[in-house]
Amino acid sequence: MKRLVYHSKQNRVTGVRIIDAQTKQERDYTARVVFLCASALESARILLNSGLANSSGQVGRNIMDHIKWGGASGQFDGWTDRRVIGERPNGIYVARFRNVSSRHPDFIRGYGFQGGADRSGWEAALHAPGIGRAFKARLSQLGPWTMIFAGFGEMLPREQNRATLHPTLVDAWGIPSLHIDCRWSDNELAMHRDMSVAAAELLEATGATHIEPSMSGPSTPGGTNHEMGTARMGRDPKTSVLNGWNQTWDVPNLL
């Protein structure tokens, strides 16, 4: 979609203008009410390219994503007569526990853990030395059960994390692209460090051995693909894009 079609005298969106992907011909589709549901970033791009709903200056601001790659893994003895079959055992989720009943000294808000159990199979010996019958026998042996916790943390909304129209870059259809400026704050980085500490503690409490906290750095904003923000909801049209019904303050029939 290229942009929203706006009737200034009526202060209404009358439809949308699209570009055919093959012929690159433009055409309009009309509607009495328009729901713009192109996800956080593309919705912001369409609004910015249309020059609409931005009297507050909040369109494109407060981009958020989940910070990840903090966590730990550990091994468990037993259950050697069990193996992974199909989608079982399934994944697990540990709901947020930080800053619920007591405040963490290093950060606000929190994170949850996704995780699961698995046993390494023949692929664990792919790079191991060996040849012949003994090596083939090794390929048929399953490794120990391993449990993994992977954290996904909340990102605080900050106006500095924003998307704007790129001054020169356009896409294949000549539509201005987004320029994104987004980075983690000290709060997210502290949360990421705590993920590995807490995951190791949880595994130790359950009897795991060979516990390995994640040593990798945090993900890059956008790398989790959970983009949020860019069209703030609020009670004041001076500081927000949408009211409590997802309706833009500036254009009543645009939601």
mmCIF file of C-alpha atoms in Angstrom:
data_model
loop_
_atom_site.group_PDB
_atom_site.id
_atom_site.type_symbol
_atom_site.label_atom_id
_atom_site.label_comp_id
_atom_site.label_asym_id
_atom_site.label_seq_id
_atom_site.Cartn_x
_atom_site.Cartn_y
_atom_site.Cartn_z
ATOM 1 C CA MET A 1 0.000 0.000 0.000
ATOM 2 C CA LYS A 2 1.322 3.438 -0.910
ATOM 3 C CA ARG A 3 -0.719 5.652 1.371
ATOM 4 C CA LEU A 4 -4.100 6.487 2.832
ATOM 5 C CA VAL A 5 -6.396 8.692 0.768
ATOM 6 C CA TYR A 6 -7.568 11.694 2.788
ATOM 7 C CA HIS A 7 -10.392 14.207 2.231
ATOM 8 C CA SER A 8 -9.282 17.355 4.020
ATOM 9 C CA LYS A 9 -12.662 19.179 3.986
ATOM 10 C CA GLN A 10 -14.449 16.200 5.535
ATOM 11 C CA ASN A 11 -11.482 15.228 7.717
ATOM 12 C CA ARG A 12 -12.038 11.636 6.720
ATOM 13 C CA VAL A 13 -10.003 8.883 5.137
ATOM 14 C CA THR A 14 -11.852 7.865 1.997
ATOM 15 C CA GLY A 15 -9.790 4.747 1.228
ATOM 16 C CA VAL A 16 -6.325 3.481 0.384
ATOM 17 C CA ARG A 17 -4.015 3.813 -2.602
ATOM 18 C CA ILE A 18 -2.145 0.702 -3.636
ATOM 19 C CA ILE A 19 0.505 -0.100 -6.228
ATOM 20 C CA ASP A 20 0.140 -3.301 -8.217
ATOM 21 C CA ALA A 21 3.233 -5.404 -7.497
ATOM 22 C CA GLN A 22 3.521 -6.543 -11.120
ATOM 23 C CA THR A 23 2.340 -3.645 -13.261
ATOM 24 C CA LYS A 24 3.214 -0.866 -10.775
ATOM 25 C CA GLN A 25 -0.067 0.813 -11.656
ATOM 26 C CA GLU A 26 -1.773 2.741 -8.871
ATOM 27 C CA ARG A 27 -5.427 2.402 -7.949
ATOM 28 C CA ASP A 28 -7.675 3.382 -5.061
ATOM 29 C CA TYR A 29 -10.030 1.339 -2.915
ATOM 30 C CA THR A 30 -12.676 3.278 -1.041
ATOM 31 C CA ALA A 31 -14.257 2.632 2.356
ATOM 32 C CA ARG A 32 -16.270 4.462 4.993
ATOM 33 C CA VAL A 33 -13.983 3.221 7.761
ATOM 34 C CA VAL A 34 -10.350 2.168 7.425
ATOM 35 C CA PHE A 35 -8.529 -0.181 9.828
ATOM 36 C CA LEU A 36 -4.773 0.151 9.424
ATOM 37 C CA CYS A 37 -3.387 -3.199 10.632
ATOM 38 C CA ALA A 38 0.008 -3.487 8.955
ATOM 39 C CA SER A 39 1.966 -4.268 12.164
ATOM 40 C CA ALA A 40 3.958 -1.753 14.171
ATOM 41 C CA LEU A 41 6.571 -0.663 11.656
ATOM 42 C CA GLU A 42 4.641 -0.790 8.395
ATOM 43 C CA SER A 43 1.608 0.920 9.941
ATOM 44 C CA ALA A 44 3.927 3.732 11.043
ATOM 45 C CA ARG A 45 5.440 3.954 7.554
ATOM 46 C CA ILE A 46 2.024 4.231 5.940
ATOM 47 C CA LEU A 47 0.927 6.942 8.384
ATOM 48 C CA LEU A 48 4.160 8.891 7.866
ATOM 49 C CA ASN A 49 3.959 8.575 4.078
ATOM 50 C CA SER A 50 0.330 9.718 4.253
ATOM 51 C CA GLY A 51 1.109 12.651 6.548
ATOM 52 C CA LEU A 52 -1.788 11.710 8.822
ATOM 53 C CA ALA A 53 -2.598 11.193 12.523
ATOM 54 C CA ASN A 54 0.634 12.739 13.722
ATOM 55 C CA SER A 55 -0.300 16.053 15.309
ATOM 56 C CA SER A 56 1.203 14.688 18.535
ATOM 57 C CA GLY A 57 4.512 13.832 16.871
ATOM 58 C CA GLN A 58 4.244 10.321 18.340
ATOM 59 C CA VAL A 59 3.895 8.290 15.140
ATOM 60 C CA GLY A 60 6.970 6.090 14.842
ATOM 61 C CA ARG A 61 8.163 6.685 18.386
ATOM 62 C CA ASN A 62 8.487 4.285 21.335
ATOM 63 C CA ILE A 63 9.573 1.265 19.289
ATOM 64 C CA MET A 64 9.931 -1.836 21.459
ATOM 65 C CA ASP A 65 11.083 -5.416 21.010
ATOM 66 C CA HIS A 66 11.905 -8.211 23.444
ATOM 67 C CA ILE A 67 15.525 -8.536 24.506
ATOM 68 C CA LYS A 68 16.696 -12.156 24.368
ATOM 69 C CA TRP A 69 19.691 -14.546 24.359
ATOM 70 C CA GLY A 70 20.039 -14.628 28.124
ATOM 71 C CA GLY A 71 19.475 -17.981 29.875
ATOM 72 C CA ALA A 72 21.195 -21.258 30.695
ATOM 73 C CA SER A 73 21.221 -24.985 29.995
ATOM 74 C CA GLY A 74 21.834 -28.002 32.197
ATOM 75 C CA GLN A 75 21.939 -31.794 32.079
ATOM 76 C CA PHE A 76 19.775 -34.288 33.961
ATOM 77 C CA ASP A 77 20.534 -37.888 34.845
ATOM 78 C CA GLY A 78 17.944 -40.568 34.320
ATOM 79 C CA TRP A 79 15.132 -41.191 31.841
ATOM 80 C CA THR A 80 17.635 -42.948 29.565
ATOM 81 C CA ASP A 81 14.829 -45.225 28.368
ATOM 82 C CA ARG A 82 12.987 -42.206 26.961
ATOM 83 C CA ARG A 83 13.608 -40.359 23.744
ATOM 84 C CA VAL A 84 12.162 -37.416 21.861
ATOM 85 C CA ILE A 85 9.259 -38.501 19.661
ATOM 86 C CA GLY A 86 7.653 -36.026 17.291
ATOM 87 C CA GLU A 87 6.834 -32.852 19.200
ATOM 88 C CA ARG A 88 7.211 -34.410 22.660
ATOM 89 C CA PRO A 89 8.348 -33.351 25.165
ATOM 90 C CA ASN A 90 6.766 -30.016 24.384
ATOM 91 C CA GLY A 91 8.121 -26.591 25.308
ATOM 92 C CA ILE A 92 7.634 -24.925 28.684
ATOM 93 C CA TYR A 93 7.131 -21.345 29.816
ATOM 94 C CA VAL A 94 8.140 -19.705 33.094
ATOM 95 C CA ALA A 95 6.037 -16.593 33.642
ATOM 96 C CA ARG A 96 7.619 -13.351 34.778
ATOM 97 C CA PHE A 97 8.755 -13.498 38.412
ATOM 98 C CA ARG A 98 11.005 -10.439 38.769
ATOM 99 C CA ASN A 99 9.478 -7.264 40.249
ATOM 100 C CA VAL A 100 6.245 -9.005 41.191
ATOM 101 C CA SER A 101 6.298 -9.262 44.979
ATOM 102 C CA SER A 102 9.616 -7.478 45.563
ATOM 103 C CA ARG A 103 11.699 -5.011 43.587
ATOM 104 C CA HIS A 104 14.905 -6.026 41.855
ATOM 105 C CA PRO A 105 17.723 -3.562 42.618
ATOM 106 C CA ASP A 106 19.042 -3.358 39.049
ATOM 107 C CA PHE A 107 16.001 -2.976 36.788
ATOM 108 C CA ILE A 108 12.243 -2.502 36.571
ATOM 109 C CA ARG A 109 9.708 -4.725 34.780
ATOM 110 C CA GLY A 110 10.792 -8.266 33.962
ATOM 111 C CA TYR A 111 11.100 -11.252 31.669
ATOM 112 C CA GLY A 112 9.813 -14.765 31.152
ATOM 113 C CA PHE A 113 11.570 -17.952 30.138
ATOM 114 C CA GLN A 114 10.765 -20.158 27.199
ATOM 115 C CA GLY A 115 12.404 -23.545 27.308
ATOM 116 C CA GLY A 116 12.318 -27.246 26.692
ATOM 117 C CA ALA A 117 14.047 -30.586 27.116
ATOM 118 C CA ASP A 118 15.927 -32.568 24.503
ATOM 119 C CA ARG A 119 18.460 -35.335 23.995
ATOM 120 C CA SER A 120 21.303 -35.052 21.523
ATOM 121 C CA GLY A 121 21.340 -37.762 18.878
ATOM 122 C CA TRP A 122 23.711 -38.764 16.113
ATOM 123 C CA GLU A 123 24.338 -35.117 15.232
ATOM 124 C CA ALA A 124 26.282 -34.677 18.512
ATOM 125 C CA ALA A 125 29.076 -36.819 17.034
ATOM 126 C CA LEU A 126 29.226 -35.064 13.661
ATOM 127 C CA HIS A 127 32.595 -33.473 14.394
ATOM 128 C CA ALA A 128 33.949 -36.144 16.735
ATOM 129 C CA PRO A 129 36.992 -38.172 15.649
ATOM 130 C CA GLY A 130 36.524 -41.810 14.719
ATOM 131 C CA ILE A 131 35.814 -44.231 11.906
ATOM 132 C CA GLY A 132 34.414 -47.701 11.353
ATOM 133 C CA ARG A 133 32.196 -49.891 13.520
ATOM 134 C CA ALA A 134 32.910 -48.128 16.826
ATOM 135 C CA PHE A 135 32.062 -44.757 15.339
ATOM 136 C CA LYS A 136 28.821 -46.092 13.846
ATOM 137 C CA ALA A 137 27.865 -47.510 17.250
ATOM 138 C CA ARG A 138 28.503 -44.123 18.807
ATOM 139 C CA LEU A 139 26.147 -42.472 16.336
ATOM 140 C CA SER A 140 23.318 -44.699 17.568
ATOM 141 C CA GLN A 141 23.712 -43.603 21.201
ATOM 142 C CA LEU A 142 21.608 -40.774 22.600
ATOM 143 C CA GLY A 143 23.136 -38.181 24.880
ATOM 144 C CA PRO A 144 21.804 -37.108 28.294
ATOM 145 C CA TRP A 145 18.647 -35.084 28.731
ATOM 146 C CA THR A 146 19.279 -31.338 28.549
ATOM 147 C CA MET A 147 16.993 -28.544 29.736
ATOM 148 C CA ILE A 148 17.230 -25.041 28.299
ATOM 149 C CA PHE A 149 15.810 -21.749 29.630
ATOM 150 C CA ALA A 150 15.802 -18.787 27.211
ATOM 151 C CA GLY A 151 14.732 -15.366 28.473
ATOM 152 C CA PHE A 152 12.540 -12.810 26.705
ATOM 153 C CA GLY A 153 12.533 -9.442 28.475
ATOM 154 C CA GLU A 154 10.383 -6.333 28.312
ATOM 155 C CA MET A 155 11.709 -3.219 26.635
ATOM 156 C CA LEU A 156 10.749 0.135 28.069
ATOM 157 C CA PRO A 157 9.047 2.607 25.712
ATOM 158 C CA ARG A 158 11.381 5.517 24.988
ATOM 159 C CA GLU A 159 10.764 8.343 22.529
ATOM 160 C CA GLN A 160 14.347 8.143 21.266
ATOM 161 C CA ASN A 161 13.650 4.694 19.816
ATOM 162 C CA ARG A 162 11.827 5.669 16.680
ATOM 163 C CA ALA A 163 11.185 5.162 12.992
ATOM 164 C CA THR A 164 11.262 8.046 10.523
ATOM 165 C CA LEU A 165 11.051 8.250 6.740
ATOM 166 C CA HIS A 166 14.439 7.775 5.128
ATOM 167 C CA PRO A 167 15.462 10.957 3.281
ATOM 168 C CA THR A 168 16.633 9.167 0.126
ATOM 169 C CA LEU A 169 15.981 5.401 0.267
ATOM 170 C CA VAL A 170 12.844 4.075 -1.438
ATOM 171 C CA ASP A 171 11.560 0.544 -2.008
ATOM 172 C CA ALA A 172 11.004 -1.213 -5.347
ATOM 173 C CA TRP A 173 7.751 0.720 -5.835
ATOM 174 C CA GLY A 174 9.219 4.138 -5.132
ATOM 175 C CA ILE A 175 7.727 4.434 -1.631
ATOM 176 C CA PRO A 176 10.025 6.021 1.003
ATOM 177 C CA SER A 177 11.498 3.438 3.364
ATOM 178 C CA LEU A 178 11.873 3.667 7.114
ATOM 179 C CA HIS A 179 14.989 4.706 8.954
ATOM 180 C CA ILE A 180 15.015 3.013 12.368
ATOM 181 C CA ASP A 181 17.025 4.265 15.323
ATOM 182 C CA CYS A 182 16.605 1.878 18.255
ATOM 183 C CA ARG A 183 18.870 0.640 21.028
ATOM 184 C CA TRP A 184 18.671 -1.034 24.427
ATOM 185 C CA SER A 185 18.704 1.069 27.561
ATOM 186 C CA ASP A 186 20.645 0.211 30.714
ATOM 187 C CA ASN A 187 17.433 -1.301 32.080
ATOM 188 C CA GLU A 188 17.183 -3.923 29.319
ATOM 189 C CA LEU A 189 20.893 -4.744 29.511
ATOM 190 C CA ALA A 190 20.670 -5.317 33.270
ATOM 191 C CA MET A 191 17.660 -7.544 32.680
ATOM 192 C CA HIS A 192 19.584 -9.540 30.087
ATOM 193 C CA ARG A 193 22.431 -10.174 32.538
ATOM 194 C CA ASP A 194 19.984 -11.359 35.175
ATOM 195 C CA MET A 195 18.414 -13.883 32.792
ATOM 196 C CA SER A 196 21.525 -16.042 32.783
ATOM 197 C CA VAL A 197 21.965 -15.792 36.559
ATOM 198 C CA ALA A 198 18.348 -16.700 37.325
ATOM 199 C CA ALA A 199 18.215 -19.521 34.750
ATOM 200 C CA ALA A 200 21.321 -21.120 36.260
ATOM 201 C CA GLU A 201 19.813 -20.842 39.749
ATOM 202 C CA LEU A 202 16.578 -22.492 38.620
ATOM 203 C CA LEU A 203 18.434 -25.364 36.993
ATOM 204 C CA GLU A 204 20.630 -25.861 40.052
ATOM 205 C CA ALA A 205 17.567 -25.952 42.312
ATOM 206 C CA THR A 206 16.074 -28.750 40.198
ATOM 207 C CA GLY A 207 19.206 -30.918 40.380
ATOM 208 C CA ALA A 208 20.744 -30.221 37.000
ATOM 209 C CA THR A 209 24.460 -30.716 36.393
ATOM 210 C CA HIS A 210 26.900 -29.253 33.838
ATOM 211 C CA ILE A 211 25.010 -25.954 34.017
ATOM 212 C CA GLU A 212 26.125 -23.468 31.387
ATOM 213 C CA PRO A 213 24.854 -19.871 31.616
ATOM 214 C CA SER A 214 24.555 -18.134 28.275
ATOM 215 C CA MET A 215 27.683 -16.164 27.475
ATOM 216 C CA SER A 216 26.358 -14.494 24.338
ATOM 217 C CA GLY A 217 25.533 -10.828 24.211
ATOM 218 C CA PRO A 218 21.995 -9.529 23.913
ATOM 219 C CA SER A 219 20.001 -9.732 20.714
ATOM 220 C CA THR A 220 19.773 -6.756 18.394
ATOM 221 C CA PRO A 221 16.526 -4.739 18.595
ATOM 222 C CA GLY A 222 14.280 -6.223 15.920
ATOM 223 C CA GLY A 223 15.988 -9.605 16.146
ATOM 224 C CA THR A 224 13.176 -11.109 18.195
ATOM 225 C CA ASN A 225 10.579 -9.999 15.601
ATOM 226 C CA HIS A 226 8.194 -8.804 18.318
ATOM 227 C CA GLU A 227 8.045 -5.161 17.218
ATOM 228 C CA MET A 228 5.625 -3.019 19.215
ATOM 229 C CA GLY A 229 4.883 0.656 19.691
ATOM 230 C CA THR A 230 4.972 3.462 17.049
ATOM 231 C CA ALA A 231 1.354 4.604 17.608
ATOM 232 C CA ARG A 232 0.885 5.433 21.268
ATOM 233 C CA MET A 233 -2.554 5.040 22.841
ATOM 234 C CA GLY A 234 -3.570 7.589 25.463
ATOM 235 C CA ARG A 235 -6.101 9.996 26.906
ATOM 236 C CA ASP A 236 -4.591 13.190 25.532
ATOM 237 C CA PRO A 237 -4.394 13.892 21.762
ATOM 238 C CA LYS A 238 -1.370 16.103 22.412
ATOM 239 C CA THR A 239 0.713 13.152 23.604
ATOM 240 C CA SER A 240 -0.799 10.122 21.838
ATOM 241 C CA VAL A 241 -1.872 8.893 18.399
ATOM 242 C CA LEU A 242 -4.876 6.755 19.407
ATOM 243 C CA ASN A 243 -7.702 6.944 21.915
ATOM 244 C CA GLY A 244 -8.875 4.010 24.007
ATOM 245 C CA TRP A 245 -10.732 2.509 21.033
ATOM 246 C CA ASN A 246 -7.678 2.433 18.711
ATOM 247 C CA GLN A 247 -9.226 5.395 16.893
ATOM 248 C CA THR A 248 -6.830 8.097 15.714
ATOM 249 C CA TRP A 249 -7.455 11.424 17.406
ATOM 250 C CA ASP A 250 -6.870 13.375 14.188
ATOM 251 C CA VAL A 251 -9.005 11.363 11.734
ATOM 252 C CA PRO A 252 -12.184 9.879 13.269
ATOM 253 C CA ASN A 253 -12.758 7.081 10.744
ATOM 254 C CA LEU A 254 -9.152 5.805 10.827
ATOM 255 C CA LEU A 255 -8.461 3.054 13.347
#
